[in-house]
PDB file of C-alpha atoms in Angstrom:
ATOM      1  CA  MET H   1       1.860  -2.866 212.742  1.00  0.00           C
ATOM      2  CA  ARG H   2       4.329  -4.829 210.315  1.00  0.00           C
ATOM      3  CA  LEU H   3       3.796  -2.818 206.930  1.00  0.00           C
ATOM      4  CA  ARG H   4       5.860  -0.042 208.699  1.00  0.00           C
ATOM      5  CA  HIS H   5       8.793  -3.134 209.806  1.00  0.00           C
ATOM      6  CA  PHE H   6       8.780  -3.782 205.237  1.00  0.00           C
ATOM      7  CA  ILE H   7       9.212   0.145 205.171  1.00  0.00           C
ATOM      8  CA  ASN H   8      11.925   0.427 208.018  1.00  0.00           C
ATOM      9  CA  ASN H   9      13.726  -2.077 205.627  1.00  0.00           C
ATOM     10  CA  ILE H  10      14.312  -0.280 203.133  1.00  0.00           C
ATOM     11  CA  ARG H  11      15.764   2.583 205.444  1.00  0.00           C
ATOM     12  CA  ILE H  12      15.105   5.390 202.912  1.00  0.00           C
ATOM     13  CA  SER H  13      16.199   7.966 205.793  1.00  0.00           C
ATOM     14  CA  HIS H  14      20.165   6.910 204.703  1.00  0.00           C
ATOM     15  CA  TRP H  15      19.518   7.143 201.021  1.00  0.00           C
ATOM     16  CA  TRP H  16      16.173   9.768 199.854  1.00  0.00           C
ATOM     17  CA  TRP H  17      19.338  12.371 198.452  1.00  0.00           C
ATOM     18  CA  TRP H  18      20.428   9.726 195.944  1.00  0.00           C
ATOM     19  CA  ILE H  19      17.284   9.776 194.186  1.00  0.00           C
ATOM     20  CA  GLY H  20      18.008  14.203 193.310  1.00  0.00           C
ATOM     21  CA  VAL H  21      21.116  12.660 191.732  1.00  0.00           C
ATOM     22  CA  CYS H  22      19.234  10.098 189.733  1.00  0.00           C
ATOM     23  CA  ALA H  23      17.272  13.528 188.409  1.00  0.00           C
ATOM     24  CA  ALA H  24      20.180  15.347 187.991  1.00  0.00           C
ATOM     25  CA  ALA H  25      21.184  12.999 185.422  1.00  0.00           C
ATOM     26  CA  VAL H  26      17.801  13.033 183.389  1.00  0.00           C
ATOM     27  CA  LEU H  27      17.100  16.408 183.500  1.00  0.00           C
ATOM     28  CA  GLY H  28      20.537  17.936 183.313  1.00  0.00           C
ATOM     29  CA  PHE H  29      21.106  16.714 180.400  1.00  0.00           C
ATOM     30  CA  ASN H  30      18.022  15.716 178.466  1.00  0.00           C
ATOM     31  CA  PRO H  31      15.782  18.476 179.916  1.00  0.00           C
ATOM     32  CA  SER H  32      13.366  17.468 177.236  1.00  0.00           C
ATOM     33  CA  VAL H  33      12.636  14.142 178.724  1.00  0.00           C
ATOM     34  CA  GLY H  34       8.098  13.537 179.354  1.00  0.00           C
ATOM     35  CA  VAL H  35       7.204  13.556 182.065  1.00  0.00           C
ATOM     36  CA  THR H  36       5.608  10.013 182.062  1.00  0.00           C
ATOM     37  CA  ASP H  37       9.521   8.572 181.082  1.00  0.00           C
ATOM     38  CA  PHE H  38      10.841  11.274 183.479  1.00  0.00           C
ATOM     39  CA  SER H  39       8.215   9.724 186.833  1.00  0.00           C
ATOM     40  CA  LEU H  40       9.265   5.915 185.459  1.00  0.00           C
ATOM     41  CA  ILE H  41      12.831   6.404 186.190  1.00  0.00           C
ATOM     42  CA  ILE H  42      12.350   7.910 188.961  1.00  0.00           C
ATOM     43  CA  VAL H  43      10.604   5.398 190.998  1.00  0.00           C
ATOM     44  CA  GLY H  44      12.317   2.027 188.996  1.00  0.00           C
ATOM     45  CA  PHE H  45      15.518   3.984 190.444  1.00  0.00           C
ATOM     46  CA  THR H  46      13.862   4.697 193.868  1.00  0.00           C
ATOM     47  CA  PHE H  47      12.811   1.119 194.246  1.00  0.00           C
ATOM     48  CA  LEU H  48      16.343  -0.416 192.753  1.00  0.00           C
ATOM     49  CA  PHE H  49      18.381   1.481 195.244  1.00  0.00           C
ATOM     50  CA  ALA H  50      16.043   0.489 198.114  1.00  0.00           C
ATOM     51  CA  SER H  51      16.538  -3.161 197.589  1.00  0.00           C
ATOM     52  CA  VAL H  52      19.909  -2.401 197.752  1.00  0.00           C
ATOM     53  CA  TYR H  53      19.620  -1.519 201.330  1.00  0.00           C
ATOM     54  CA  THR H  54      16.645  -4.507 202.182  1.00  0.00           C
ATOM     55  CA  LEU H  55      19.463  -7.391 200.758  1.00  0.00           C
ATOM     56  CA  ASN H  56      22.166  -5.617 203.532  1.00  0.00           C
ATOM     57  CA  ASN H  57      19.405  -6.184 206.061  1.00  0.00           C
ATOM     58  CA  THR H  58      18.842  -9.686 204.651  1.00  0.00           C
ATOM     59  CA  TYR H  59      22.528 -10.814 204.492  1.00  0.00           C
ATOM     60  CA  ASP H  60      23.949  -8.865 207.393  1.00  0.00           C
ATOM     61  CA  HIS H  61      21.401 -10.084 210.450  1.00  0.00           C
ATOM     62  CA  GLN H  62      23.299 -12.182 212.225  1.00  0.00           C
ATOM     63  CA  SER H  63      26.346  -9.484 212.626  1.00  0.00           C
ATOM     64  CA  ASP H  64      23.578  -6.865 213.135  1.00  0.00           C
ATOM     65  CA  LYS H  65      22.160  -8.653 215.973  1.00  0.00           C
ATOM     66  CA  TRP H  66      24.588  -7.973 218.474  1.00  0.00           C
ATOM     67  CA  ASN H  67      25.164  -4.105 217.845  1.00  0.00           C
ATOM     68  CA  PRO H  68      22.723  -1.854 219.230  1.00  0.00           C
ATOM     69  CA  GLU H  69      23.447   0.884 216.227  1.00  0.00           C
ATOM     70  CA  LYS H  70      21.589  -0.788 213.642  1.00  0.00           C
ATOM     71  CA  ASN H  71      18.448  -0.592 213.362  1.00  0.00           C
ATOM     72  CA  ASN H  72      18.019  -4.219 211.047  1.00  0.00           C
ATOM     73  CA  PRO H  73      14.468  -5.002 211.452  1.00  0.00           C
ATOM     74  CA  VAL H  74      15.166  -8.735 210.309  1.00  0.00           C
ATOM     75  CA  ALA H  75      18.250  -8.799 213.018  1.00  0.00           C
ATOM     76  CA  HIS H  76      15.208  -7.955 215.785  1.00  0.00           C
ATOM     77  CA  GLY H  77      12.951 -10.956 213.977  1.00  0.00           C
ATOM     78  CA  ARG H  78      10.145  -8.102 213.311  1.00  0.00           C
ATOM     79  CA  ILE H  79      10.528 -10.095 209.752  1.00  0.00           C
ATOM     80  CA  SER H  80      12.173 -13.190 208.724  1.00  0.00           C
ATOM     81  CA  TYR H  81      15.546 -13.481 206.468  1.00  0.00           C
ATOM     82  CA  ASN H  82      12.792 -15.405 203.404  1.00  0.00           C
ATOM     83  CA  GLU H  83      10.449 -12.221 204.196  1.00  0.00           C
ATOM     84  CA  SER H  84      13.021  -9.939 203.331  1.00  0.00           C
ATOM     85  CA  PHE H  85      14.503 -11.084 200.788  1.00  0.00           C
ATOM     86  CA  VAL H  86      11.078 -11.519 199.154  1.00  0.00           C
ATOM     87  CA  GLN H  87      11.247  -7.658 199.523  1.00  0.00           C
ATOM     88  CA  THR H  88      14.232  -7.393 197.858  1.00  0.00           C
ATOM     89  CA  VAL H  89      13.120  -9.324 195.179  1.00  0.00           C
ATOM     90  CA  VAL H  90       9.797  -7.728 194.343  1.00  0.00           C
ATOM     91  CA  LEU H  91      12.204  -3.883 194.402  1.00  0.00           C
ATOM     92  CA  ALA H  92      14.269  -4.966 192.434  1.00  0.00           C
ATOM     93  CA  GLY H  93      12.156  -6.682 189.546  1.00  0.00           C
ATOM     94  CA  THR H  94       9.681  -3.785 189.616  1.00  0.00           C
ATOM     95  CA  GLY H  95      12.460  -1.543 189.183  1.00  0.00           C
ATOM     96  CA  LEU H  96      14.023  -3.333 186.011  1.00  0.00           C
ATOM     97  CA  VAL H  97      10.186  -3.087 185.148  1.00  0.00           C
ATOM     98  CA  LEU H  98       9.897  -0.236 185.258  1.00  0.00           C
ATOM     99  CA  LEU H  99      13.313   1.336 184.065  1.00  0.00           C
ATOM    100  CA  GLY H 100      12.825  -1.450 180.990  1.00  0.00           C
ATOM    101  CA  LEU H 101       9.646   0.616 179.948  1.00  0.00           C
ATOM    102  CA  VAL H 102      11.535   3.718 179.194  1.00  0.00           C
ATOM    103  CA  SER H 103      14.346   2.588 177.176  1.00  0.00           C
ATOM    104  CA  LEU H 104      16.547  -0.540 176.553  1.00  0.00           C
ATOM    105  CA  SER H 105      19.369   1.420 177.682  1.00  0.00           C
ATOM    106  CA  GLY H 106      17.935   1.686 181.234  1.00  0.00           C
ATOM    107  CA  PHE H 107      16.686  -1.483 181.708  1.00  0.00           C
ATOM    108  CA  ILE H 108      20.545  -2.573 181.521  1.00  0.00           C
ATOM    109  CA  SER H 109      22.037  -0.012 183.473  1.00  0.00           C
ATOM    110  CA  GLY H 110      18.964  -1.577 186.304  1.00  0.00           C
ATOM    111  CA  VAL H 111      20.557  -4.897 185.522  1.00  0.00           C
ATOM    112  CA  VAL H 112      24.233  -3.528 186.441  1.00  0.00           C
ATOM    113  CA  LEU H 113      23.089  -1.819 189.776  1.00  0.00           C
ATOM    114  CA  CYS H 114      21.726  -5.553 190.963  1.00  0.00           C
ATOM    115  CA  LEU H 115      24.262  -6.930 189.562  1.00  0.00           C
ATOM    116  CA  LEU H 116      26.619  -4.232 191.536  1.00  0.00           C
ATOM    117  CA  ASN H 117      23.987  -4.938 194.842  1.00  0.00           C
ATOM    118  CA  ILE H 118      24.662  -8.782 194.575  1.00  0.00           C
ATOM    119  CA  VAL H 119      28.521  -8.581 194.645  1.00  0.00           C
ATOM    120  CA  TYR H 120      28.965  -6.618 197.107  1.00  0.00           C
ATOM    121  CA  HIS H 121      26.755  -8.402 199.819  1.00  0.00           C
ATOM    122  CA  VAL H 122      25.804 -12.538 198.707  1.00  0.00           C
ATOM    123  CA  PRO H 123      28.216 -14.704 199.229  1.00  0.00           C
ATOM    124  CA  PRO H 124      30.542 -16.412 197.896  1.00  0.00           C
ATOM    125  CA  LEU H 125      31.491 -13.165 196.618  1.00  0.00           C
ATOM    126  CA  ARG H 126      30.177 -10.834 198.808  1.00  0.00           C
ATOM    127  CA  THR H 127      33.205  -8.283 198.112  1.00  0.00           C
ATOM    128  CA  LYS H 128      31.399  -6.122 201.464  1.00  0.00           C
ATOM    129  CA  SER H 129      34.034  -8.525 203.704  1.00  0.00           C
ATOM    130  CA  ARG H 130      36.833  -7.862 201.606  1.00  0.00           C
ATOM    131  CA  PRO H 131      39.508  -5.137 202.191  1.00  0.00           C
ATOM    132  CA  TYR H 132      40.472  -2.353 199.739  1.00  0.00           C
ATOM    133  CA  ILE H 133      38.170  -4.641 197.339  1.00  0.00           C
ATOM    134  CA  ASP H 134      35.025  -3.299 199.512  1.00  0.00           C
ATOM    135  CA  ILE H 135      36.110   0.777 198.208  1.00  0.00           C
ATOM    136  CA  LEU H 136      35.922  -0.458 194.737  1.00  0.00           C
ATOM    137  CA  SER H 137      32.610  -2.204 194.952  1.00  0.00           C
ATOM    138  CA  ILE H 138      31.138   0.289 197.233  1.00  0.00           C
ATOM    139  CA  THR H 139      32.199   3.081 194.037  1.00  0.00           C
ATOM    140  CA  LEU H 140      31.214   1.113 191.674  1.00  0.00           C
ATOM    141  CA  LEU H 141      27.723   0.729 193.145  1.00  0.00           C
ATOM    142  CA  TYR H 142      27.235   4.170 194.528  1.00  0.00           C
ATOM    143  CA  ALA H 143      28.021   5.232 190.822  1.00  0.00           C
ATOM    144  CA  THR H 144      24.640   3.802 189.684  1.00  0.00           C
ATOM    145  CA  PRO H 145      22.218   6.718 190.898  1.00  0.00           C
ATOM    146  CA  PHE H 146      23.911   8.934 187.903  1.00  0.00           C
ATOM    147  CA  PHE H 147      24.571   5.893 185.576  1.00  0.00           C
ATOM    148  CA  VAL H 148      20.524   4.975 185.608  1.00  0.00           C
ATOM    149  CA  GLY H 149      19.300   8.290 184.928  1.00  0.00           C
ATOM    150  CA  TYR H 150      21.579   9.309 182.623  1.00  0.00           C
ATOM    151  CA  SER H 151      21.828   5.973 180.426  1.00  0.00           C
ATOM    152  CA  ALA H 152      18.421   5.416 180.499  1.00  0.00           C
ATOM    153  CA  VAL H 153      17.501   8.083 178.431  1.00  0.00           C
ATOM    154  CA  ASN H 154      20.894   9.021 176.934  1.00  0.00           C
ATOM    155  CA  GLY H 155      22.475   5.647 176.804  1.00  0.00           C
ATOM    156  CA  PHE H 156      25.898   4.703 177.654  1.00  0.00           C
ATOM    157  CA  ASP H 157      28.587   6.618 176.457  1.00  0.00           C
ATOM    158  CA  LEU H 158      32.009   8.151 177.708  1.00  0.00           C
ATOM    159  CA  ARG H 159      30.827  11.628 179.670  1.00  0.00           C
ATOM    160  CA  GLY H 160      27.899   9.580 181.379  1.00  0.00           C
ATOM    161  CA  THR H 161      29.972   6.792 182.534  1.00  0.00           C
ATOM    162  CA  GLY H 162      33.026   9.359 183.821  1.00  0.00           C
ATOM    163  CA  ILE H 163      30.753  11.395 186.102  1.00  0.00           C
ATOM    164  CA  ALA H 164      29.198   8.270 187.138  1.00  0.00           C
ATOM    165  CA  ILE H 165      32.070   6.944 188.470  1.00  0.00           C
ATOM    166  CA  LEU H 166      32.762  10.794 190.460  1.00  0.00           C
ATOM    167  CA  PHE H 167      29.913  10.109 192.581  1.00  0.00           C
ATOM    168  CA  GLY H 168      30.696   6.696 193.331  1.00  0.00           C
ATOM    169  CA  LEU H 169      34.319   8.104 194.316  1.00  0.00           C
ATOM    170  CA  LEU H 170      32.605  10.749 196.375  1.00  0.00           C
ATOM    171  CA  SER H 171      30.976   7.417 198.656  1.00  0.00           C
ATOM    172  CA  GLY H 172      34.136   5.514 198.858  1.00  0.00           C
ATOM    173  CA  MET H 173      36.593   8.420 200.085  1.00  0.00           C
ATOM    174  CA  VAL H 174      34.220   8.553 202.416  1.00  0.00           C
ATOM    175  CA  HIS H 175      34.053   4.588 203.500  1.00  0.00           C
ATOM    176  CA  PRO H 176      36.379   4.062 205.472  1.00  0.00           C
ATOM    177  CA  PHE H 177      35.363   6.450 207.926  1.00  0.00           C
ATOM    178  CA  GLN H 178      32.371   4.662 207.727  1.00  0.00           C
ATOM    179  CA  THR H 179      33.705   1.506 208.983  1.00  0.00           C
ATOM    180  CA  ALA H 180      35.616   2.895 211.557  1.00  0.00           C
ATOM    181  CA  LYS H 181      32.698   4.511 213.378  1.00  0.00           C
ATOM    182  CA  ASP H 182      31.678   0.113 214.017  1.00  0.00           C
ATOM    183  CA  LEU H 183      35.246  -0.666 214.138  1.00  0.00           C
ATOM    184  CA  GLU H 184      35.192  -2.978 217.400  1.00  0.00           C
ATOM    185  CA  GLN H 185      31.591  -3.296 216.887  1.00  0.00           C
ATOM    186  CA  ASP H 186      32.822  -5.536 213.857  1.00  0.00           C
ATOM    187  CA  ARG H 187      35.686  -7.068 215.442  1.00  0.00           C
ATOM    188  CA  MET H 188      33.330  -8.573 218.103  1.00  0.00           C
ATOM    189  CA  ASN H 189      31.341 -10.110 215.058  1.00  0.00           C
ATOM    190  CA  GLY H 190      34.244 -11.191 213.218  1.00  0.00           C
ATOM    191  CA  ASP H 191      33.418  -9.449 209.783  1.00  0.00           C
ATOM    192  CA  ASN H 192      36.395  -8.091 208.364  1.00  0.00           C
ATOM    193  CA  THR H 193      35.883  -4.795 206.943  1.00  0.00           C
ATOM    194  CA  ILE H 194      38.000  -2.281 206.004  1.00  0.00           C
ATOM    195  CA  ALA H 195      38.934  -0.789 209.086  1.00  0.00           C
ATOM    196  CA  ALA H 196      38.831  -3.928 211.576  1.00  0.00           C
ATOM    197  CA  SER H 197      41.242  -5.133 208.901  1.00  0.00           C
ATOM    198  CA  ILE H 198      44.001  -2.026 208.802  1.00  0.00           C
ATOM    199  CA  GLY H 199      43.018  -0.399 211.490  1.00  0.00           C
ATOM    200  CA  LEU H 200      41.491   3.240 212.741  1.00  0.00           C
ATOM    201  CA  LYS H 201      44.405   5.624 211.412  1.00  0.00           C
ATOM    202  CA  ARG H 202      45.308   3.374 208.549  1.00  0.00           C
ATOM    203  CA  SER H 203      40.877   3.374 207.505  1.00  0.00           C
ATOM    204  CA  VAL H 204      41.498   7.552 208.241  1.00  0.00           C
ATOM    205  CA  MET H 205      44.193   7.723 206.437  1.00  0.00           C
ATOM    206  CA  LEU H 206      43.276   6.205 203.584  1.00  0.00           C
ATOM    207  CA  SER H 207      39.560   7.916 203.450  1.00  0.00           C
ATOM    208  CA  LEU H 208      42.197  11.476 203.257  1.00  0.00           C
ATOM    209  CA  ILE H 209      43.840   9.833 200.205  1.00  0.00           C
ATOM    210  CA  LEU H 210      40.814   8.442 198.747  1.00  0.00           C
ATOM    211  CA  VAL H 211      39.757  12.605 199.134  1.00  0.00           C
ATOM    212  CA  VAL H 212      42.976  13.855 197.078  1.00  0.00           C
ATOM    213  CA  ILE H 213      42.409  11.333 194.176  1.00  0.00           C
ATOM    214  CA  THR H 214      38.463  12.144 193.969  1.00  0.00           C
ATOM    215  CA  LEU H 215      39.090  15.850 193.280  1.00  0.00           C
ATOM    216  CA  LEU H 216      41.745  14.794 191.018  1.00  0.00           C
ATOM    217  CA  TYR H 217      39.389  12.834 189.111  1.00  0.00           C
ATOM    218  CA  PHE H 218      37.595  15.781 189.520  1.00  0.00           C
ATOM    219  CA  GLU H 219      39.635  18.018 187.789  1.00  0.00           C
ATOM    220  CA  LEU H 220      40.069  15.662 185.050  1.00  0.00           C
ATOM    221  CA  LEU H 221      36.421  15.734 184.397  1.00  0.00           C
ATOM    222  CA  VAL H 222      36.385  19.580 183.966  1.00  0.00           C
ATOM    223  CA  THR H 223      39.093  19.714 181.540  1.00  0.00           C
ATOM    224  CA  ALA H 224      37.669  16.753 179.303  1.00  0.00           C
ATOM    225  CA  ARG H 225      34.086  19.595 179.973  1.00  0.00           C
ATOM    226  CA  PHE H 226      32.879  16.563 181.002  1.00  0.00           C
ATOM    227  CA  ILE H 227      31.099  19.541 183.717  1.00  0.00           C
ATOM    228  CA  ASP H 228      31.283  22.642 185.365  1.00  0.00           C
ATOM    229  CA  SER H 229      33.893  23.788 187.652  1.00  0.00           C
ATOM    230  CA  LYS H 230      31.172  25.365 189.600  1.00  0.00           C
ATOM    231  CA  MET H 231      29.882  21.661 190.056  1.00  0.00           C
ATOM    232  CA  ILE H 232      33.071  21.220 193.040  1.00  0.00           C
ATOM    233  CA  LEU H 233      30.884  22.892 195.557  1.00  0.00           C
ATOM    234  CA  TYR H 234      28.946  19.221 195.155  1.00  0.00           C
ATOM    235  CA  PRO H 235      32.044  17.451 196.657  1.00  0.00           C
ATOM    236  CA  VAL H 236      32.117  20.550 199.391  1.00  0.00           C
ATOM    237  CA  THR H 237      28.752  18.805 200.575  1.00  0.00           C
ATOM    238  CA  PHE H 238      30.944  15.777 202.137  1.00  0.00           C
ATOM    239  CA  ILE H 239      32.477  17.665 204.449  1.00  0.00           C
ATOM    240  CA  PRO H 240      29.715  17.769 207.282  1.00  0.00           C
ATOM    241  CA  SER H 241      29.250  13.358 206.812  1.00  0.00           C
ATOM    242  CA  LEU H 242      32.777  13.861 207.268  1.00  0.00           C
ATOM    243  CA  ALA H 243      33.348  15.877 210.259  1.00  0.00           C
ATOM    244  CA  TYR H 244      29.795  13.697 211.660  1.00  0.00           C
ATOM    245  CA  TYR H 245      32.446   9.924 211.274  1.00  0.00           C
ATOM    246  CA  VAL H 246      34.957  11.858 213.111  1.00  0.00           C
ATOM    247  CA  LYS H 247      32.931  13.073 215.752  1.00  0.00           C
ATOM    248  CA  THR H 248      31.063   9.539 216.064  1.00  0.00           C
ATOM    249  CA  ILE H 249      34.983   8.091 215.879  1.00  0.00           C
ATOM    250  CA  SER H 250      36.350  10.377 218.927  1.00  0.00           C
ATOM    251  CA  ASP H 251      32.714  10.102 220.671  1.00  0.00           C
ATOM    252  CA  PRO H 252      31.695   6.385 220.262  1.00  0.00           C
ATOM    253  CA  SER H 253      28.945   7.100 223.449  1.00  0.00           C
ATOM    254  CA  HIS H 254      27.565  10.330 221.897  1.00  0.00           C
ATOM    255  CA  LYS H 255      23.543   9.784 221.181  1.00  0.00           C
ATOM    256  CA  LYS H 256      21.820   9.720 217.632  1.00  0.00           C
ATOM    257  CA  ILE H 257      19.936  13.205 218.967  1.00  0.00           C
ATOM    258  CA  ASP H 258      23.836  14.717 218.550  1.00  0.00           C
ATOM    259  CA  SER H 259      23.489  18.019 216.306  1.00  0.00           C
ATOM    260  CA  THR H 260      26.161  16.172 214.268  1.00  0.00           C
ATOM    261  CA  VAL H 261      22.987  14.186 213.317  1.00  0.00           C
ATOM    262  CA  LEU H 262      21.539  17.114 211.906  1.00  0.00           C
ATOM    263  CA  ILE H 263      24.187  17.728 210.243  1.00  0.00           C
ATOM    264  CA  LEU H 264      24.733  14.935 208.392  1.00  0.00           C
ATOM    265  CA  ARG H 265      20.877  15.063 207.140  1.00  0.00           C
ATOM    266  CA  LEU H 266      21.753  18.524 205.983  1.00  0.00           C
ATOM    267  CA  ASN H 267      24.543  16.610 203.877  1.00  0.00           C
ATOM    268  CA  GLY H 268      21.260  14.774 202.864  1.00  0.00           C
ATOM    269  CA  ILE H 269      19.462  17.790 201.072  1.00  0.00           C
ATOM    270  CA  LEU H 270      22.166  19.715 199.744  1.00  0.00           C
ATOM    271  CA  GLY H 271      23.298  16.546 197.956  1.00  0.00           C
ATOM    272  CA  GLY H 272      20.738  16.146 195.882  1.00  0.00           C
ATOM    273  CA  ILE H 273      20.420  19.913 195.643  1.00  0.00           C
ATOM    274  CA  VAL H 274      23.133  21.081 194.422  1.00  0.00           C
ATOM    275  CA  PRO H 275      24.177  18.413 191.187  1.00  0.00           C
ATOM    276  CA  ILE H 276      19.848  19.674 190.467  1.00  0.00           C
ATOM    277  CA  TYR H 277      21.135  22.967 190.445  1.00  0.00           C
ATOM    278  CA  PHE H 278      24.344  23.024 188.505  1.00  0.00           C
ATOM    279  CA  LEU H 279      23.050  20.205 185.804  1.00  0.00           C
ATOM    280  CA  LEU H 280      20.339  22.403 185.452  1.00  0.00           C
ATOM    281  CA  ARG H 281      22.373  25.315 184.023  1.00  0.00           C
TER     282      ARG H 281
END
């Protein structure tokens, strides 16, 4: 039974579509990659990104204890703080080993992911609790799914890094909406999130500004011929997420079985499929 709590600690339902982004980065730019290397990259990345969420649960267990919407097994005593920390180390270490078996650049990109994870979650830096800086930090952290997949087979170059930043910006633009959803609870817990710091209306405005910046950056990548213009459909798939958060903010009492959750799941499916479709052209 305890194994179930360790699986829940990974929270894969929150991020599984990023596996599709990593796969697209590998196959879209190096379709001749061998089955073994491809498998090592995907499994290695999955272990690494799982450690992002276990580390989050580890260091958020105190504040999540008072938030009924947070299904954090550490906060609710189903697994201990130390067990969650060890799980994080094992997941990250396994992921690094698997990526290292593919290439040195794969290992280094995995280390970058780990460092960004630590900076975002772990005191004393813990940029998660530093308004505005947290947006930069989350943008860099969520650039890593593409960055790891691309770098593992192609090494480091401007094109791969530039496209990775686009994926990070797509997460960054949603981030103020995400923190606004938990605004009241975060204020009660003393969590200094971006929404708790600047308020609901400014958080919404900030997200809209970030949407414009993301679209301008997308156009820059198209101009540089780093990506196909048709890939604009990928940012469009994030619209259901924005709609979900607007719904949540306007009606905080809605249940998780609400149809907006189904829309968010659809967003996750499209988030994995669309980049693969266009990068494998």
